[in-house]
Amino acid sequence: MRWMRDLKTATKILGLVGILVALMILVSWTGYSYNTRSAASLSAMYRDNLVPLRLVEEFRTSQNEVEALLFHLILETEEKEIADIRSRLSVLSQTTDDLLEKFTKTDLDEEEQELLKKLSLDVINYRRAWKFMAELATGGRKEEAFKQFKQNVR
């Protein structure tokens, strides 16, 4: 340690500053690398979990809107309103198809793919049932349509 005492004070201070700068660079690099990993992890979580969840919620919302429109269709008597409801049901049907298509493009595991197949079949059957109810309601058989609504929807 004698060599340390023999150094000039300015050299000692510069050496200490150099060591501190090296330690700060090491700490900064460590923080940057962990932040990069964390950002990648959060992006994957958003892409794999939150986007499909948003699509499912939009799908549920459109299905609830279909139910409300069906009920409205059963109660409605004006032809203009009936035509408007039927067009909105067509738009919702297309929206549902688009949401299912977007959902199939997400990263799904085997169980989710099986559930998606089941959901697609359920949507086809559900759509068949609500179209039948809509035909009953617009065909003047509103009581029968309401019975079908109570039986199949709620």
PDB file of C-alpha atoms in Angstrom:
ATOM      1  CA  MET A   1       0.000   0.000   0.000  1.00  0.00           C
ATOM      2  CA  ARG A   2       3.043   2.233   0.050  1.00  0.00           C
ATOM      3  CA  TRP A   3       2.640   2.881  -3.639  1.00  0.00           C
ATOM      4  CA  MET A   4      -0.782   4.425  -2.879  1.00  0.00           C
ATOM      5  CA  ARG A   5       0.780   6.878  -0.461  1.00  0.00           C
ATOM      6  CA  ASP A   6       3.414   7.798  -3.003  1.00  0.00           C
ATOM      7  CA  LEU A   7       0.816   8.875  -5.611  1.00  0.00           C
ATOM      8  CA  LYS A   8      -0.095  12.512  -5.954  1.00  0.00           C
ATOM      9  CA  THR A   9      -3.447  13.619  -4.608  1.00  0.00           C
ATOM     10  CA  ALA A  10      -4.657  14.574  -8.085  1.00  0.00           C
ATOM     11  CA  THR A  11      -3.863  11.077  -9.349  1.00  0.00           C
ATOM     12  CA  LYS A  12      -5.741   9.527  -6.428  1.00  0.00           C
ATOM     13  CA  ILE A  13      -8.807  11.695  -7.118  1.00  0.00           C
ATOM     14  CA  LEU A  14      -8.719  10.919 -10.871  1.00  0.00           C
ATOM     15  CA  GLY A  15      -8.438   7.199 -10.112  1.00  0.00           C
ATOM     16  CA  LEU A  16     -11.402   7.372  -7.749  1.00  0.00           C
ATOM     17  CA  VAL A  17     -13.446   9.306 -10.323  1.00  0.00           C
ATOM     18  CA  GLY A  18     -12.539   6.692 -12.973  1.00  0.00           C
ATOM     19  CA  ILE A  19     -13.672   3.846 -10.716  1.00  0.00           C
ATOM     20  CA  LEU A  20     -16.953   5.646  -9.952  1.00  0.00           C
ATOM     21  CA  VAL A  21     -17.592   6.295 -13.669  1.00  0.00           C
ATOM     22  CA  ALA A  22     -16.955   2.600 -14.426  1.00  0.00           C
ATOM     23  CA  LEU A  23     -19.377   1.573 -11.657  1.00  0.00           C
ATOM     24  CA  MET A  24     -22.022   4.021 -12.937  1.00  0.00           C
ATOM     25  CA  ILE A  25     -21.669   2.610 -16.457  1.00  0.00           C
ATOM     26  CA  LEU A  26     -22.084  -0.919 -15.075  1.00  0.00           C
ATOM     27  CA  VAL A  27     -25.209   0.064 -13.117  1.00  0.00           C
ATOM     28  CA  SER A  28     -26.666   1.915 -16.134  1.00  0.00           C
ATOM     29  CA  TRP A  29     -26.032  -1.035 -18.454  1.00  0.00           C
ATOM     30  CA  THR A  30     -27.664  -3.423 -15.963  1.00  0.00           C
ATOM     31  CA  GLY A  31     -30.719  -1.174 -15.645  1.00  0.00           C
ATOM     32  CA  TYR A  32     -31.000  -0.779 -19.405  1.00  0.00           C
ATOM     33  CA  SER A  33     -30.789  -4.521 -20.068  1.00  0.00           C
ATOM     34  CA  TYR A  34     -33.414  -5.343 -17.434  1.00  0.00           C
ATOM     35  CA  ASN A  35     -35.705  -2.592 -18.749  1.00  0.00           C
ATOM     36  CA  THR A  36     -35.366  -4.002 -22.266  1.00  0.00           C
ATOM     37  CA  ARG A  37     -36.288  -7.495 -21.043  1.00  0.00           C
ATOM     38  CA  SER A  38     -39.184  -6.086 -19.058  1.00  0.00           C
ATOM     39  CA  ALA A  39     -40.497  -4.153 -22.074  1.00  0.00           C
ATOM     40  CA  ALA A  40     -40.353  -7.285 -24.228  1.00  0.00           C
ATOM     41  CA  SER A  41     -42.153  -9.265 -21.534  1.00  0.00           C
ATOM     42  CA  LEU A  42     -44.873  -6.632 -21.177  1.00  0.00           C
ATOM     43  CA  SER A  43     -45.358  -6.449 -24.943  1.00  0.00           C
ATOM     44  CA  ALA A  44     -45.755 -10.220 -25.113  1.00  0.00           C
ATOM     45  CA  MET A  45     -48.239 -10.150 -22.233  1.00  0.00           C
ATOM     46  CA  TYR A  46     -50.256  -7.427 -23.959  1.00  0.00           C
ATOM     47  CA  ARG A  47     -50.222  -9.225 -27.298  1.00  0.00           C
ATOM     48  CA  ASP A  48     -50.943 -12.703 -25.884  1.00  0.00           C
ATOM     49  CA  ASN A  49     -53.359 -11.883 -23.066  1.00  0.00           C
ATOM     50  CA  LEU A  50     -54.943  -8.462 -23.260  1.00  0.00           C
ATOM     51  CA  VAL A  51     -55.682  -8.255 -26.987  1.00  0.00           C
ATOM     52  CA  PRO A  52     -57.595 -11.576 -27.008  1.00  0.00           C
ATOM     53  CA  LEU A  53     -59.393 -10.534 -23.827  1.00  0.00           C
ATOM     54  CA  ARG A  54     -60.477  -7.279 -25.480  1.00  0.00           C
ATOM     55  CA  LEU A  55     -61.728  -9.221 -28.494  1.00  0.00           C
ATOM     56  CA  VAL A  56     -63.722 -11.573 -26.255  1.00  0.00           C
ATOM     57  CA  GLU A  57     -65.275  -8.626 -24.434  1.00  0.00           C
ATOM     58  CA  GLU A  58     -66.203  -6.947 -27.726  1.00  0.00           C
ATOM     59  CA  PHE A  59     -67.716 -10.245 -28.860  1.00  0.00           C
ATOM     60  CA  ARG A  60     -69.785 -10.516 -25.675  1.00  0.00           C
ATOM     61  CA  THR A  61     -70.923  -6.916 -26.071  1.00  0.00           C
ATOM     62  CA  SER A  62     -72.077  -7.523 -29.631  1.00  0.00           C
ATOM     63  CA  GLN A  63     -73.933 -10.680 -28.542  1.00  0.00           C
ATOM     64  CA  ASN A  64     -75.691  -8.734 -25.776  1.00  0.00           C
ATOM     65  CA  GLU A  65     -76.633  -6.077 -28.315  1.00  0.00           C
ATOM     66  CA  VAL A  66     -78.090  -8.778 -30.585  1.00  0.00           C
ATOM     67  CA  GLU A  67     -80.238 -10.003 -27.700  1.00  0.00           C
ATOM     68  CA  ALA A  68     -81.463  -6.495 -26.966  1.00  0.00           C
ATOM     69  CA  LEU A  69     -82.252  -5.886 -30.632  1.00  0.00           C
ATOM     70  CA  LEU A  70     -84.134  -9.177 -30.868  1.00  0.00           C
ATOM     71  CA  PHE A  71     -86.263  -8.221 -27.899  1.00  0.00           C
ATOM     72  CA  HIS A  72     -86.844  -4.796 -29.427  1.00  0.00           C
ATOM     73  CA  LEU A  73     -87.763  -6.467 -32.731  1.00  0.00           C
ATOM     74  CA  ILE A  74     -90.339  -8.642 -30.993  1.00  0.00           C
ATOM     75  CA  LEU A  75     -91.965  -5.598 -29.392  1.00  0.00           C
ATOM     76  CA  GLU A  76     -91.713  -3.236 -32.374  1.00  0.00           C
ATOM     77  CA  THR A  77     -94.684  -2.644 -34.653  1.00  0.00           C
ATOM     78  CA  GLU A  78     -93.487   0.077 -37.064  1.00  0.00           C
ATOM     79  CA  GLU A  79     -92.083  -1.231 -40.354  1.00  0.00           C
ATOM     80  CA  LYS A  80     -89.379   1.436 -40.561  1.00  0.00           C
ATOM     81  CA  GLU A  81     -88.054   0.554 -37.111  1.00  0.00           C
ATOM     82  CA  ILE A  82     -88.211  -3.158 -37.918  1.00  0.00           C
ATOM     83  CA  ALA A  83     -86.147  -2.601 -41.076  1.00  0.00           C
ATOM     84  CA  ASP A  84     -83.646  -0.549 -39.066  1.00  0.00           C
ATOM     85  CA  ILE A  85     -83.325  -3.281 -36.436  1.00  0.00           C
ATOM     86  CA  ARG A  86     -82.832  -5.953 -39.092  1.00  0.00           C
ATOM     87  CA  SER A  87     -80.063  -3.932 -40.730  1.00  0.00           C
ATOM     88  CA  ARG A  88     -78.376  -3.415 -37.356  1.00  0.00           C
ATOM     89  CA  LEU A  89     -78.600  -7.172 -36.747  1.00  0.00           C
ATOM     90  CA  SER A  90     -76.854  -7.751 -40.091  1.00  0.00           C
ATOM     91  CA  VAL A  91     -74.085  -5.343 -39.136  1.00  0.00           C
ATOM     92  CA  LEU A  92     -73.670  -7.057 -35.773  1.00  0.00           C
ATOM     93  CA  SER A  93     -73.505 -10.424 -37.489  1.00  0.00           C
ATOM     94  CA  GLN A  94     -70.644  -9.163 -39.650  1.00  0.00           C
ATOM     95  CA  THR A  95     -68.957  -7.614 -36.602  1.00  0.00           C
ATOM     96  CA  THR A  96     -69.134 -10.944 -34.802  1.00  0.00           C
ATOM     97  CA  ASP A  97     -67.556 -12.700 -37.772  1.00  0.00           C
ATOM     98  CA  ASP A  98     -64.772 -10.107 -37.897  1.00  0.00           C
ATOM     99  CA  LEU A  99     -64.082 -10.482 -34.172  1.00  0.00           C
ATOM    100  CA  LEU A 100     -63.898 -14.261 -34.478  1.00  0.00           C
ATOM    101  CA  GLU A 101     -61.523 -13.889 -37.419  1.00  0.00           C
ATOM    102  CA  LYS A 102     -59.269 -11.531 -35.436  1.00  0.00           C
ATOM    103  CA  PHE A 103     -59.358 -13.918 -32.501  1.00  0.00           C
ATOM    104  CA  THR A 104     -58.203 -16.835 -34.647  1.00  0.00           C
ATOM    105  CA  LYS A 105     -55.147 -14.786 -35.671  1.00  0.00           C
ATOM    106  CA  THR A 106     -53.975 -14.482 -32.055  1.00  0.00           C
ATOM    107  CA  ASP A 107     -51.547 -16.954 -30.517  1.00  0.00           C
ATOM    108  CA  LEU A 108     -53.800 -19.723 -29.187  1.00  0.00           C
ATOM    109  CA  ASP A 109     -52.839 -22.916 -27.409  1.00  0.00           C
ATOM    110  CA  GLU A 110     -54.559 -26.242 -28.136  1.00  0.00           C
ATOM    111  CA  GLU A 111     -57.265 -25.830 -25.507  1.00  0.00           C
ATOM    112  CA  GLU A 112     -58.109 -22.333 -26.732  1.00  0.00           C
ATOM    113  CA  GLN A 113     -58.276 -23.585 -30.327  1.00  0.00           C
ATOM    114  CA  GLU A 114     -60.755 -26.289 -29.289  1.00  0.00           C
ATOM    115  CA  LEU A 115     -62.833 -23.718 -27.413  1.00  0.00           C
ATOM    116  CA  LEU A 116     -62.759 -21.439 -30.456  1.00  0.00           C
ATOM    117  CA  LYS A 117     -64.065 -24.249 -32.672  1.00  0.00           C
ATOM    118  CA  LYS A 118     -66.862 -24.884 -30.176  1.00  0.00           C
ATOM    119  CA  LEU A 119     -67.620 -21.158 -30.025  1.00  0.00           C
ATOM    120  CA  SER A 120     -67.780 -20.941 -33.823  1.00  0.00           C
ATOM    121  CA  LEU A 121     -70.320 -23.773 -33.898  1.00  0.00           C
ATOM    122  CA  ASP A 122     -72.289 -22.147 -31.087  1.00  0.00           C
ATOM    123  CA  VAL A 123     -72.330 -18.852 -32.994  1.00  0.00           C
ATOM    124  CA  ILE A 124     -73.697 -20.613 -36.074  1.00  0.00           C
ATOM    125  CA  ASN A 125     -76.455 -22.282 -34.022  1.00  0.00           C
ATOM    126  CA  TYR A 126     -77.195 -19.077 -32.115  1.00  0.00           C
ATOM    127  CA  ARG A 127     -77.388 -17.081 -35.329  1.00  0.00           C
ATOM    128  CA  ARG A 128     -79.752 -19.657 -36.821  1.00  0.00           C
ATOM    129  CA  ALA A 129     -81.976 -19.372 -33.722  1.00  0.00           C
ATOM    130  CA  TRP A 130     -82.082 -15.573 -33.682  1.00  0.00           C
ATOM    131  CA  LYS A 131     -82.787 -15.418 -37.405  1.00  0.00           C
ATOM    132  CA  PHE A 132     -85.686 -17.796 -36.814  1.00  0.00           C
ATOM    133  CA  MET A 133     -86.944 -15.573 -33.987  1.00  0.00           C
ATOM    134  CA  ALA A 134     -86.592 -12.501 -36.209  1.00  0.00           C
ATOM    135  CA  GLU A 135     -88.604 -14.206 -38.945  1.00  0.00           C
ATOM    136  CA  LEU A 136     -91.319 -15.111 -36.445  1.00  0.00           C
ATOM    137  CA  ALA A 137     -91.418 -11.554 -35.090  1.00  0.00           C
ATOM    138  CA  THR A 138     -91.582  -9.908 -38.507  1.00  0.00           C
ATOM    139  CA  GLY A 139     -94.052 -12.503 -39.749  1.00  0.00           C
ATOM    140  CA  GLY A 140     -96.642 -11.450 -37.199  1.00  0.00           C
ATOM    141  CA  ARG A 141     -96.070 -14.341 -34.797  1.00  0.00           C
ATOM    142  CA  LYS A 142     -94.673 -12.192 -32.005  1.00  0.00           C
ATOM    143  CA  GLU A 143     -95.961 -14.354 -29.142  1.00  0.00           C
ATOM    144  CA  GLU A 144     -94.236 -17.406 -30.559  1.00  0.00           C
ATOM    145  CA  ALA A 145     -91.091 -15.334 -31.124  1.00  0.00           C
ATOM    146  CA  PHE A 146     -91.196 -14.191 -27.504  1.00  0.00           C
ATOM    147  CA  LYS A 147     -91.527 -17.798 -26.306  1.00  0.00           C
ATOM    148  CA  GLN A 148     -88.538 -18.753 -28.432  1.00  0.00           C
ATOM    149  CA  PHE A 149     -86.641 -15.755 -27.048  1.00  0.00           C
ATOM    150  CA  LYS A 150     -87.344 -16.796 -23.456  1.00  0.00           C
ATOM    151  CA  GLN A 151     -86.450 -20.387 -24.230  1.00  0.00           C
ATOM    152  CA  ASN A 152     -83.251 -19.804 -26.185  1.00  0.00           C
ATOM    153  CA  VAL A 153     -81.830 -16.494 -25.020  1.00  0.00           C
ATOM    154  CA  ARG A 154     -82.616 -15.958 -21.371  1.00  0.00           C
TER     155      ARG A 154
END
